[in-house]
Coordinates of C-alpha atoms and ligand atoms in Angstrom, one line a residue:
X1 CA -11.9 -27.1 3.7
X2 CA -13.4 -23.6 3.9
X3 CA -16.2 -22.2 1.8
X4 CA -14.0 -19.2 1.0
X5 CA -10.3 -18.7 1.3
X6 CA -9.3 -15.0 1.1
X7 CA -5.7 -14.2 0.2
X8 CA -4.8 -10.8 1.7
X9 CA -5.8 -9.2 5.0
X10 CA -6.1 -5.6 4.0
X11 CA -9.3 -3.6 3.8
X12 CA -10.6 -5.5 0.7
X13 CA -9.9 -8.9 2.1
X14 CA -11.2 -8.2 5.6
X15 CA -14.4 -6.6 4.3
X16 CA -14.9 -9.7 2.1
X17 CA -14.5 -11.8 5.2
X18 CA -17.1 -9.9 7.1
X19 CA -19.6 -10.1 4.3
X20 CA -19.0 -13.8 3.6
X21 CA -19.3 -14.7 7.3
X22 CA -22.6 -12.7 7.5
X23 CA -23.8 -14.8 4.6
X24 CA -23.1 -17.9 6.6
X25 CA -19.9 -19.1 4.8
X26 CA -16.9 -20.4 6.6
X27 CA -13.9 -18.1 5.9
X28 CA -10.2 -18.2 6.2
X29 CA -8.1 -15.0 5.6
X30 CA -4.4 -15.6 4.9
X31 CA -2.1 -12.6 5.4
X32 CA 1.6 -12.6 4.8
X33 CA 2.6 -9.5 6.7
X34 CA 0.3 -7.3 8.8
X35 CA -3.5 -7.4 8.9
X36 CA -4.8 -4.1 7.7
X37 CA -2.4 -4.0 4.7
X38 CA -1.1 -0.7 3.2
X39 CA -3.4 1.4 5.4
X40 CA -1.4 0.6 8.4
X41 CA 1.3 2.8 6.9
X42 CA -1.0 5.8 7.0
X43 CA -0.5 7.9 10.0
X44 CA -3.9 9.5 9.8
X45 CA -6.9 8.7 7.7
X46 CA -9.5 11.4 7.4
X47 CA -11.5 10.3 4.3
X48 CA -13.0 7.0 5.5
X49 CA -16.7 7.5 6.0
X50 CA -17.7 7.5 9.7
X51 CA -14.3 8.4 11.0
X52 CA -13.3 12.1 11.4
X53 CA -9.7 11.0 11.9
X54 CA -8.3 7.6 12.7
X55 CA -4.8 6.2 12.5
X56 CA -4.2 3.6 9.8
X57 CA -3.1 0.9 12.4
X58 CA -6.3 1.6 14.4
X59 CA -8.5 1.3 11.3
X60 CA -6.7 -1.9 10.3
X61 CA -7.2 -3.4 13.8
X62 CA -10.9 -2.5 13.7
X63 CA -11.4 -4.2 10.3
X64 CA -9.6 -7.3 11.6
X65 CA -11.6 -7.3 14.9
X66 CA -14.9 -6.9 12.9
X67 CA -14.1 -9.9 10.6
X68 CA -13.0 -12.1 13.5
X69 CA -16.1 -11.1 15.6
X70 CA -18.1 -12.4 12.7
X71 CA -16.2 -15.7 12.9
X72 CA -13.6 -15.4 10.2
X73 CA -10.5 -17.4 10.9
X74 CA -7.1 -15.9 10.1
X75 CA -3.6 -17.3 9.3
X76 CA -0.3 -15.6 8.9
X77 CA 1.5 -17.2 5.9
X78 CA 2.5 -16.3 2.4
X79 CA 0.5 -17.9 -0.4
X80 CA 2.9 -18.9 -3.2
X81 CA 0.5 -20.6 -5.6
X82 CA -3.1 -21.6 -6.2
X83 CA -3.8 -25.2 -7.1
X84 CA -7.4 -25.1 -8.2
X85 CA -9.0 -23.3 -5.3
X86 CA -6.4 -24.5 -2.8
X87 CA -3.9 -22.0 -1.4
X88 CA -0.4 -23.4 -1.2
X89 CA 1.7 -21.5 1.4
X90 CA 5.4 -20.9 1.9
X91 CA 5.3 -22.8 5.2
X92 CA 4.1 -25.9 3.3
X93 CA 0.6 -25.6 4.6
X94 CA -2.3 -25.9 2.2
X95 CA -5.8 -24.4 2.7
X96 CA -8.6 -25.6 0.5
X97 CA -11.5 -23.3 -0.3
X98 CA -14.6 -24.0 -2.4
X99 CA -13.9 -20.4 -3.7
X100 CA -11.0 -18.0 -3.4
X101 CA -10.8 -14.2 -3.2
X102 CA -7.5 -12.7 -4.2
X103 CA -7.1 -9.4 -2.4
X104 CA -3.3 -9.0 -2.2
X105 CA -3.2 -5.2 -2.7
X106 CA 0.0 -3.6 -3.9
X107 CA 3.5 -3.0 -2.6
X108 CA 5.6 0.2 -2.8
X109 CA 7.1 0.9 -6.2
X110 CA 10.9 1.5 -6.0
X111 CA 12.2 4.9 -7.3
X112 CA 14.6 3.1 -9.6
X113 CA 17.8 4.9 -8.8
X114 CA 21.1 3.1 -8.5
X115 CA 22.0 1.5 -5.1
X116 CA 18.4 2.0 -3.8
X117 CA 18.0 -1.7 -2.8
X118 CA 21.5 -1.7 -1.2
X119 CA 20.6 1.3 1.0
X120 CA 17.2 0.0 2.2
X121 CA 17.3 0.1 6.0
X122 CA 20.5 2.3 5.8
X123 CA 18.8 5.5 4.9
X124 CA 16.3 4.5 2.3
X125 CA 12.8 3.5 3.4
X126 CA 9.2 3.2 2.1
X127 CA 7.2 3.6 5.3
X128 CA 7.5 6.8 7.3
X129 CA 5.1 5.4 9.9
X130 CA 7.3 2.4 10.5
X131 CA 10.8 4.0 10.3
X132 CA 10.3 7.7 10.8
X133 CA 11.3 7.5 14.5
X134 CA 14.9 6.6 13.5
X135 CA 15.4 10.0 12.0
X136 CA 14.3 12.2 14.9
X137 CA 16.1 15.5 14.8
X138 CA 17.7 14.6 11.4
X139 CA 17.3 16.0 7.9
X140 CA 15.3 13.8 5.6
X141 CA 13.7 13.9 2.1
X142 CA 10.5 12.4 0.8
X143 CA 10.0 11.8 -2.9
X144 CA 6.6 11.5 -4.7
X145 CA 3.6 13.7 -5.3
X146 CA 0.6 11.6 -4.1
X147 CA -1.2 11.4 -0.8
X148 CA 1.4 8.9 0.5
X149 CA 4.3 11.3 0.0
X150 CA 2.4 14.3 1.4
X151 CA 1.3 12.3 4.4
X152 CA 4.8 11.0 5.0
X153 CA 6.3 14.5 4.7
X154 CA 3.7 15.8 7.2
X155 CA 4.4 13.0 9.7
X156 CA 8.2 13.4 9.4
X157 CA 8.0 17.2 9.8
X158 CA 6.8 16.6 13.4
X159 CA 10.1 14.9 14.4
X160 CA 12.8 15.6 11.8
X161 CA 14.9 18.7 11.7
X162 CA 14.1 19.4 8.0
X163 CA 12.0 17.7 5.4
X164 CA 12.5 18.2 1.7
X165 CA 9.7 17.1 -0.5
X166 CA 11.1 16.2 -3.9
X167 CA 8.5 15.8 -6.7
X168 CA 9.1 15.4 -10.4
X169 CA 6.3 17.8 -11.4
X170 CA 5.0 21.2 -10.2
X171 CA 1.5 19.8 -9.5
X172 CA 0.7 17.3 -6.9
X173 CA -1.5 14.3 -7.4
X174 CA -2.4 14.2 -3.7
X175 CA -5.1 16.3 -1.8
X176 CA -4.7 20.1 -1.8
X177 CA -5.5 20.1 2.0
X178 CA -2.4 18.1 2.6
X179 CA -0.3 20.4 0.3
X180 CA -1.6 23.4 2.3
X181 CA -0.7 21.8 5.6
X182 CA 2.8 21.2 4.4
X183 CA 3.2 24.7 3.0
X184 CA 2.4 26.0 6.5
X185 CA 5.3 24.1 8.0
X186 CA 8.5 26.0 8.7
X187 CA 10.8 23.0 8.4
X188 CA 9.4 21.7 5.1
X189 CA 11.0 22.7 1.8
X190 CA 9.6 21.9 -1.7
X191 CA 11.8 20.9 -4.5
X192 CA 9.5 20.6 -7.5
X193 CA 10.2 19.6 -11.1
X194 CA 13.2 17.8 -9.6
X195 CA 14.7 14.3 -9.9
X196 CA 17.0 12.3 -7.6
X197 CA 19.9 11.1 -9.8
X198 CA 22.2 9.6 -7.2
X199 CA 22.2 8.3 -3.6
X200 CA 25.3 9.4 -1.8
X201 CA 27.1 7.7 1.1
X202 CA 29.1 4.5 1.4
X203 CA 27.2 2.2 3.8
X204 CA 24.7 4.8 5.1
X205 CA 22.8 7.5 3.1
X206 CA 24.4 10.9 3.6
X207 CA 22.8 12.8 0.8
X208 CA 21.1 13.0 -2.6
X209 CA 22.3 14.3 -5.9
X210 CA 19.3 16.1 -7.3
X211 CA 18.7 17.5 -10.8
X212 CA 16.6 20.7 -10.7
X213 CA 16.1 23.5 -13.2
X214 CA 18.8 22.1 -15.5
X215 CA 21.4 22.0 -12.7
X216 CA 22.6 19.3 -10.3
X217 CA 23.1 19.9 -6.6
X218 CA 23.7 17.9 -3.4
X219 CA 21.1 17.7 -0.7
X220 CA 22.5 16.4 2.6
X221 CA 20.0 14.1 4.2
X222 CA 20.2 11.0 6.4
X223 CA 16.9 9.5 5.3
X224 CA 15.0 9.2 2.0
X225 CA 11.4 8.0 2.1
X226 CA 10.3 6.9 -1.3
X227 CA 6.5 7.3 -1.9
X228 CA 6.2 7.0 -5.7
X229 CA 3.1 4.8 -5.8
X230 CA 2.5 1.1 -5.6
X231 CA 2.5 -1.9 -7.9
X232 CA 0.6 -5.2 -7.7
X233 CA 2.2 -8.4 -6.8
X234 CA 0.2 -11.1 -8.6
X235 CA 3.0 -13.2 -10.1
X236 CA 1.9 -16.2 -8.0
X237 CA -1.5 -16.1 -9.5
X238 CA -0.7 -15.3 -13.1
X239 CA -2.1 -18.6 -14.3
X240 CA -5.6 -18.1 -12.8
X241 CA -5.9 -14.3 -13.4
X242 CA -5.8 -12.3 -16.6
X243 CA -3.2 -9.5 -15.9
X244 CA -3.1 -6.2 -17.7
X245 CA 0.1 -4.5 -19.0
X246 CA 0.8 -3.0 -15.6
X247 CA 0.4 -6.3 -13.8
X248 CA -3.0 -5.6 -12.3
X249 CA -5.8 -8.3 -12.4
X250 CA -7.9 -7.5 -15.5
X251 CA -11.2 -7.9 -13.7
X252 CA -14.2 -5.6 -13.9
X253 CA -16.3 -4.1 -11.1
X254 CA -18.0 -7.5 -10.7
X255 CA -14.6 -8.8 -9.3
X256 CA -14.9 -12.0 -11.5
X257 CA -11.7 -13.6 -12.8
X258 CA -11.5 -15.8 -15.8
X259 CA -11.3 -18.9 -13.5
X260 CA -14.5 -20.1 -12.0
X261 CA -14.5 -19.8 -8.2
X262 CA -11.6 -17.3 -8.2
X263 CA -12.5 -13.6 -7.5
X264 CA -10.3 -10.6 -7.2
X265 CA -10.8 -7.5 -5.0
X266 CA -9.1 -4.2 -4.0
X267 CA -6.0 -2.5 -5.2
X268 CA -4.6 -5.5 -7.1
X269 CA -7.6 -5.2 -9.5
X270 CA -7.6 -2.9 -12.6
X271 CA -9.4 0.3 -11.6
X272 CA -9.4 4.0 -11.9
X273 CA -9.6 5.0 -8.2
X274 CA -7.6 3.2 -5.6
X275 CA -8.8 4.3 -2.3
X276 CA -9.8 2.6 1.0
X277 CA -13.4 3.1 0.1
X278 CA -13.0 1.5 -3.3
X279 CA -11.1 -1.4 -1.7
X280 CA -13.8 -2.1 0.9
X281 CA -16.5 -1.8 -1.9
X282 CA -14.6 -4.5 -3.8
X283 CA -14.4 -6.7 -0.7
X284 CA -18.2 -6.6 -0.4
X285 CA -18.8 -7.2 -4.2
X286 CA -16.3 -10.1 -4.3
X287 CA -17.7 -11.8 -1.2
X288 CA -21.3 -11.6 -2.5
X289 CA -20.2 -12.9 -5.9
X290 CA -18.3 -15.8 -4.2
X291 CA -21.4 -16.6 -2.1
X292 CA -23.6 -16.6 -5.3
X293 CA -21.1 -18.9 -7.0
X294 CA -21.2 -21.3 -4.0
X295 CA -25.0 -21.2 -3.8
X296 CA -25.7 -21.7 -7.5
Ligands
NAP1 P1 0.1 7.9 -6.3 O1 -1.1 8.7 -6.0 O2 0.1 7.0 -7.5 O3 1.3 8.9 -6.5 C1 2.6 8.5 -6.9 C2 3.4 9.7 -7.1 O4 4.8 9.3 -7.3 C3 3.0 10.6 -8.2 O5 3.0 11.9 -7.8 C4 4.0 10.3 -9.3 O6 4.4 11.4 -10.0 C5 5.3 10.0 -8.5 N1 6.1 9.0 -9.2 C6 5.8 7.9 -9.8 N2 6.9 7.3 -10.3 C7 7.9 8.1 -10.1 C8 9.3 8.1 -10.4 N3 9.9 7.0 -11.0 N4 10.1 9.1 -10.0 C9 9.5 10.1 -9.3 N5 8.2 10.2 -9.0 C10 7.4 9.2 -9.4 O7 0.6 7.0 -5.2 P2 0.4 7.0 -3.6 O8 0.7 8.4 -3.0 O9 1.1 5.9 -3.0 O10 -1.2 6.8 -3.4 C11 -1.8 5.6 -4.0 C12 -3.3 5.7 -3.8 O11 -3.6 5.5 -2.4 C13 -3.9 7.0 -4.2 O12 -5.1 6.8 -4.8 C14 -3.9 7.8 -3.0 O13 -4.9 8.8 -3.0 C15 -4.3 6.7 -2.0 N6 -3.9 7.0 -0.6 C16 -4.9 7.4 0.2 C17 -4.7 7.7 1.5 C18 -5.8 8.0 2.4 O14 -6.9 7.8 1.9 N7 -5.7 8.4 3.6 C19 -3.3 7.8 2.0 C20 -2.3 7.5 1.1 C21 -2.6 7.1 -0.2 P3 3.3 12.1 -11.1 O15 2.3 12.8 -10.3 O16 4.2 13.0 -11.9 O17 2.8 10.9 -11.9

């Protein structure tokens, strides 16, 4: 039995762990994949206060190190359901908490083009940091217009022969500083107001059919990195959370869920700005709310 079981070891969950431990609560953080969460996919983070520039993996490691230094326990497992405030895991293990914080973040949204799933790992990918090295010296494309797509294109431009950034609008959602850096690269092309209509190649991706300016053309690439945003994955907790139409936990800034003793933090929560800084802010808020609940 722990005072607080935290589901998700990204910035929100690990910050919650640090705050809860400092309030004297026993804490277990359960992560299904990699501690640090989505940020470990960012090659360079330059907007987290206190760090001029830090790699996502280094920042994730530091958040984990800090939570563990405060005495948080950690477990690698996938939570498949909550029974009251007990986390039921894929391995069969169960971890009982007096309170639970759900901080499961979001996962990459698929582009939604035919054969996308079939070609994952054979040309189609969602993480340039993880898979970019396989495409050294090769032509690739990135699709999306947010910070993830811009950062992926920048990273890939350092090792790939050519990078084509395909975005459905003329304006980017991501930071202008990243757009400017990409514009300065000689091996980066912009294909704006364009849509990928077909993935070409039998067993491996060999190219993309792209609709652009009312015409269709073929872009030969060996890799496509999809960076079209993220979506929450809260299906396992639908019975304890209220979900909005997009599947996010419908909880306000106070991180309270409709279920007493269950709190929700980070990118999986309904919010206007999903950034590292807002995720760690949620972690602190949820931890202190859980502590207040336990001490009441
Ligand atoms: P995002 O900002 O939501 O951008 C998603 C992009 O994908 C948008 O440009 C969108 O186009 C496009 N898109 C969505 N669905 C599409 C579809 N079906 N077909 C084609 N294009 C599609 O997502 P993100 O880049 O993953 O970033 C998520 C959040 O994390 C953001 O707040 C971002 O700032 C943050 N982030 C921060 C850092 C950092 O701090 N270092 C790094 C990466 C990401 P439209 O613009 O037309 O809607």
